[in-house]
Amino acid sequence: MSRVGKYPVSVPSGVSVKITGPNLTVSGKLGESQLALRDNVEVTLDGNLVWVKPKDESKHARMMWGTTRALINNMVKGVSEGFTVNLEINGVGYRAAVEGSVLKLQLGYSHDINFPIPADVTMKCEKPTAITISGRDSQRVGQIAAEIRAFRGPEPYKGKGIKYQTETILRKEGKKK
């Protein structure tokens, strides 16, 4: 039995869930998200609870049971609260700024990096060394944060680069004389 799938997804007030054929639509104050449902899971709406059940006992149906429940839960959380990832920039002269719909990064290269901000994600730079990425799709926010981090990942000797705020960098000792 799926440990994740056996629990229902509770729908908070201000969020509406519609099941139309093979699609599930969740809409709230931050927008609308859609999910194409698999044919081996059954999704039912009971008041303000969304239940997910496998249609048969095949291995694939049991795998998709918990996955579908987690995707629906992330959609409900995304349209009501949203997801946020915070990045920190460490290093002398390293900075970031939002200019219109472009994130401008200065990361010690001979050129600035201009990262276009997608329409479904918002970015803020409260300080020149902090980037806040937020949106309604958890996967999209995490993917964009990973792409920005990949421009200059943190290095283990001085800790310079872009890192997640919750990330700890294992520091190495320098070479000995």
PDB file of N, CA, C and O in Angstrom, residues 105-139:
ATOM      1  N   LEU A 105      23.560  38.887 -13.990  1.00  0.00           N
ATOM      2  CA  LEU A 105      24.490  38.282 -13.038  1.00  0.00           C
ATOM      3  C   LEU A 105      25.920  38.699 -13.371  1.00  0.00           C
ATOM      4  O   LEU A 105      26.335  38.614 -14.527  1.00  0.00           O
ATOM      5  N   GLN A 106      26.661  39.130 -12.360  1.00  0.00           N
ATOM      6  CA  GLN A 106      28.092  39.392 -12.497  1.00  0.00           C
ATOM      7  C   GLN A 106      28.796  38.392 -11.592  1.00  0.00           C
ATOM      8  O   GLN A 106      28.744  38.507 -10.370  1.00  0.00           O
ATOM      9  N   LEU A 107      29.440  37.403 -12.220  1.00  0.00           N
ATOM     10  CA  LEU A 107      29.987  36.276 -11.461  1.00  0.00           C
ATOM     11  C   LEU A 107      31.475  36.070 -11.697  1.00  0.00           C
ATOM     12  O   LEU A 107      31.970  34.949 -11.626  1.00  0.00           O
ATOM     13  N   GLY A 108      32.206  37.130 -11.987  1.00  0.00           N
ATOM     14  CA  GLY A 108      33.643  37.017 -12.136  1.00  0.00           C
ATOM     15  C   GLY A 108      34.107  36.621 -13.515  1.00  0.00           C
ATOM     16  O   GLY A 108      35.304  36.439 -13.732  1.00  0.00           O
ATOM     17  N   TYR A 109      33.185  36.460 -14.450  1.00  0.00           N
ATOM     18  CA  TYR A 109      33.576  36.172 -15.821  1.00  0.00           C
ATOM     19  C   TYR A 109      33.909  37.491 -16.520  1.00  0.00           C
ATOM     20  O   TYR A 109      33.663  38.574 -15.994  1.00  0.00           O
ATOM     21  N   SER A 110      34.416  37.427 -17.732  1.00  0.00           N
ATOM     22  CA  SER A 110      34.747  38.633 -18.479  1.00  0.00           C
ATOM     23  C   SER A 110      33.498  39.327 -19.017  1.00  0.00           C
ATOM     24  O   SER A 110      33.580  40.419 -19.556  1.00  0.00           O
ATOM     25  N   HIS A 111      32.341  38.698 -18.871  1.00  0.00           N
ATOM     26  CA  HIS A 111      31.090  39.253 -19.370  1.00  0.00           C
ATOM     27  C   HIS A 111      29.991  39.060 -18.335  1.00  0.00           C
ATOM     28  O   HIS A 111      30.109  38.203 -17.458  1.00  0.00           O
ATOM     29  N   ASP A 112      28.944  39.862 -18.431  1.00  0.00           N
ATOM     30  CA  ASP A 112      27.771  39.679 -17.581  1.00  0.00           C
ATOM     31  C   ASP A 112      26.895  38.582 -18.176  1.00  0.00           C
ATOM     32  O   ASP A 112      26.855  38.390 -19.388  1.00  0.00           O
ATOM     33  N   ILE A 113      26.167  37.890 -17.318  1.00  0.00           N
ATOM     34  CA  ILE A 113      25.251  36.854 -17.770  1.00  0.00           C
ATOM     35  C   ILE A 113      23.836  37.417 -17.654  1.00  0.00           C
ATOM     36  O   ILE A 113      23.423  37.843 -16.579  1.00  0.00           O
ATOM     37  N   ASN A 114      23.112  37.438 -18.763  1.00  0.00           N
ATOM     38  CA  ASN A 114      21.731  37.901 -18.776  1.00  0.00           C
ATOM     39  C   ASN A 114      20.821  36.685 -18.885  1.00  0.00           C
ATOM     40  O   ASN A 114      20.803  35.996 -19.898  1.00  0.00           O
ATOM     41  N   PHE A 115      20.071  36.419 -17.804  1.00  0.00           N
ATOM     42  CA  PHE A 115      19.168  35.264 -17.747  1.00  0.00           C
ATOM     43  C   PHE A 115      17.738  35.777 -17.914  1.00  0.00           C
ATOM     44  O   PHE A 115      17.255  36.542 -17.073  1.00  0.00           O
ATOM     45  N   PRO A 116      17.034  35.395 -19.001  1.00  0.00           N
ATOM     46  CA  PRO A 116      15.654  35.874 -19.178  1.00  0.00           C
ATOM     47  C   PRO A 116      14.725  35.229 -18.143  1.00  0.00           C
ATOM     48  O   PRO A 116      14.766  34.015 -17.934  1.00  0.00           O
ATOM     49  N   ILE A 117      13.920  36.051 -17.494  1.00  0.00           N
ATOM     50  CA  ILE A 117      12.993  35.553 -16.468  1.00  0.00           C
ATOM     51  C   ILE A 117      11.734  35.042 -17.174  1.00  0.00           C
ATOM     52  O   ILE A 117      11.089  35.794 -17.900  1.00  0.00           O
ATOM     53  N   PRO A 118      11.356  33.770 -16.971  1.00  0.00           N
ATOM     54  CA  PRO A 118      10.135  33.245 -17.591  1.00  0.00           C
ATOM     55  C   PRO A 118       8.888  33.949 -17.046  1.00  0.00           C
ATOM     56  O   PRO A 118       8.899  34.507 -15.953  1.00  0.00           O
ATOM     57  N   ALA A 119       7.803  33.881 -17.813  1.00  0.00           N
ATOM     58  CA  ALA A 119       6.575  34.590 -17.436  1.00  0.00           C
ATOM     59  C   ALA A 119       5.906  33.987 -16.208  1.00  0.00           C
ATOM     60  O   ALA A 119       5.257  34.706 -15.445  1.00  0.00           O
ATOM     61  N   ASP A 120       6.051  32.674 -15.988  1.00  0.00           N
ATOM     62  CA  ASP A 120       5.347  32.033 -14.877  1.00  0.00           C
ATOM     63  C   ASP A 120       6.133  32.059 -13.569  1.00  0.00           C
ATOM     64  O   ASP A 120       5.706  31.464 -12.581  1.00  0.00           O
ATOM     65  N   VAL A 121       7.276  32.743 -13.536  1.00  0.00           N
ATOM     66  CA  VAL A 121       8.129  32.795 -12.348  1.00  0.00           C
ATOM     67  C   VAL A 121       8.457  34.255 -12.054  1.00  0.00           C
ATOM     68  O   VAL A 121       8.653  35.047 -12.974  1.00  0.00           O
ATOM     69  N   THR A 122       8.518  34.598 -10.768  1.00  0.00           N
ATOM     70  CA  THR A 122       8.933  35.950 -10.386  1.00  0.00           C
ATOM     71  C   THR A 122      10.263  35.868  -9.649  1.00  0.00           C
ATOM     72  O   THR A 122      10.507  34.924  -8.886  1.00  0.00           O
ATOM     73  N   MET A 123      11.111  36.853  -9.894  1.00  0.00           N
ATOM     74  CA  MET A 123      12.421  36.927  -9.237  1.00  0.00           C
ATOM     75  C   MET A 123      12.581  38.285  -8.601  1.00  0.00           C
ATOM     76  O   MET A 123      12.177  39.293  -9.171  1.00  0.00           O
ATOM     77  N   LYS A 124      13.196  38.270  -7.405  1.00  0.00           N
ATOM     78  CA  LYS A 124      13.490  39.520  -6.705  1.00  0.00           C
ATOM     79  C   LYS A 124      14.928  39.452  -6.207  1.00  0.00           C
ATOM     80  O   LYS A 124      15.401  38.379  -5.829  1.00  0.00           O
ATOM     81  N   CYS A 125      15.585  40.605  -6.183  1.00  0.00           N
ATOM     82  CA  CYS A 125      16.906  40.724  -5.580  1.00  0.00           C
ATOM     83  C   CYS A 125      16.806  41.788  -4.493  1.00  0.00           C
ATOM     84  O   CYS A 125      16.920  42.979  -4.782  1.00  0.00           O
ATOM     85  N   GLU A 126      16.552  41.362  -3.256  1.00  0.00           N
ATOM     86  CA  GLU A 126      16.452  42.296  -2.138  1.00  0.00           C
ATOM     87  C   GLU A 126      17.821  42.943  -1.889  1.00  0.00           C
ATOM     88  O   GLU A 126      17.920  44.123  -1.637  1.00  0.00           O
ATOM     89  N   LYS A 127      18.850  42.117  -1.937  1.00  0.00           N
ATOM     90  CA  LYS A 127      20.238  42.579  -1.816  1.00  0.00           C
ATOM     91  C   LYS A 127      20.949  42.140  -3.087  1.00  0.00           C
ATOM     92  O   LYS A 127      20.488  41.236  -3.775  1.00  0.00           O
ATOM     93  N   PRO A 128      22.091  42.734  -3.393  1.00  0.00           N
ATOM     94  CA  PRO A 128      22.810  42.286  -4.592  1.00  0.00           C
ATOM     95  C   PRO A 128      23.356  40.862  -4.471  1.00  0.00           C
ATOM     96  O   PRO A 128      23.754  40.274  -5.472  1.00  0.00           O
ATOM     97  N   THR A 129      23.358  40.298  -3.267  1.00  0.00           N
ATOM     98  CA  THR A 129      23.896  38.951  -3.079  1.00  0.00           C
ATOM     99  C   THR A 129      22.812  37.934  -2.744  1.00  0.00           C
ATOM    100  O   THR A 129      23.124  36.839  -2.272  1.00  0.00           O
ATOM    101  N   ALA A 130      21.544  38.273  -2.967  1.00  0.00           N
ATOM    102  CA  ALA A 130      20.448  37.346  -2.671  1.00  0.00           C
ATOM    103  C   ALA A 130      19.436  37.377  -3.803  1.00  0.00           C
ATOM    104  O   ALA A 130      19.048  38.440  -4.279  1.00  0.00           O
ATOM    105  N   ILE A 131      19.009  36.181  -4.241  1.00  0.00           N
ATOM    106  CA  ILE A 131      18.005  36.051  -5.297  1.00  0.00           C
ATOM    107  C   ILE A 131      16.857  35.216  -4.729  1.00  0.00           C
ATOM    108  O   ILE A 131      17.092  34.158  -4.143  1.00  0.00           O
ATOM    109  N   THR A 132      15.630  35.696  -4.895  1.00  0.00           N
ATOM    110  CA  THR A 132      14.443  34.961  -4.480  1.00  0.00           C
ATOM    111  C   THR A 132      13.646  34.600  -5.721  1.00  0.00           C
ATOM    112  O   THR A 132      13.254  35.475  -6.487  1.00  0.00           O
ATOM    113  N   ILE A 133      13.416  33.298  -5.914  1.00  0.00           N
ATOM    114  CA  ILE A 133      12.679  32.793  -7.068  1.00  0.00           C
ATOM    115  C   ILE A 133      11.381  32.204  -6.544  1.00  0.00           C
ATOM    116  O   ILE A 133      11.408  31.358  -5.642  1.00  0.00           O
ATOM    117  N   SER A 134      10.242  32.642  -7.082  1.00  0.00           N
ATOM    118  CA  SER A 134       8.966  32.110  -6.607  1.00  0.00           C
ATOM    119  C   SER A 134       8.018  31.906  -7.782  1.00  0.00           C
ATOM    120  O   SER A 134       8.111  32.580  -8.802  1.00  0.00           O
ATOM    121  N   GLY A 135       7.111  30.938  -7.601  1.00  0.00           N
ATOM    122  CA  GLY A 135       6.139  30.611  -8.630  1.00  0.00           C
ATOM    123  C   GLY A 135       5.181  29.566  -8.123  1.00  0.00           C
ATOM    124  O   GLY A 135       5.285  29.105  -6.978  1.00  0.00           O
ATOM    125  N   ARG A 136       4.247  29.144  -8.985  1.00  0.00           N
ATOM    126  CA  ARG A 136       3.243  28.181  -8.534  1.00  0.00           C
ATOM    127  C   ARG A 136       3.611  26.733  -8.843  1.00  0.00           C
ATOM    128  O   ARG A 136       3.013  25.818  -8.313  1.00  0.00           O
ATOM    129  N   ASP A 137       4.603  26.505  -9.709  1.00  0.00           N
ATOM    130  CA  ASP A 137       4.995  25.149 -10.091  1.00  0.00           C
ATOM    131  C   ASP A 137       6.325  24.807  -9.411  1.00  0.00           C
ATOM    132  O   ASP A 137       7.348  25.427  -9.688  1.00  0.00           O
ATOM    133  N   SER A 138       6.293  23.829  -8.530  1.00  0.00           N
ATOM    134  CA  SER A 138       7.472  23.450  -7.749  1.00  0.00           C
ATOM    135  C   SER A 138       8.622  23.003  -8.650  1.00  0.00           C
ATOM    136  O   SER A 138       9.775  23.389  -8.441  1.00  0.00           O
ATOM    137  N   GLN A 139       8.326  22.200  -9.656  1.00  0.00           N
ATOM    138  CA  GLN A 139       9.361  21.693 -10.541  1.00  0.00           C
ATOM    139  C   GLN A 139       9.996  22.827 -11.328  1.00  0.00           C
ATOM    140  O   GLN A 139      11.210  22.883 -11.478  1.00  0.00           O
TER     141      GLN A 139
END
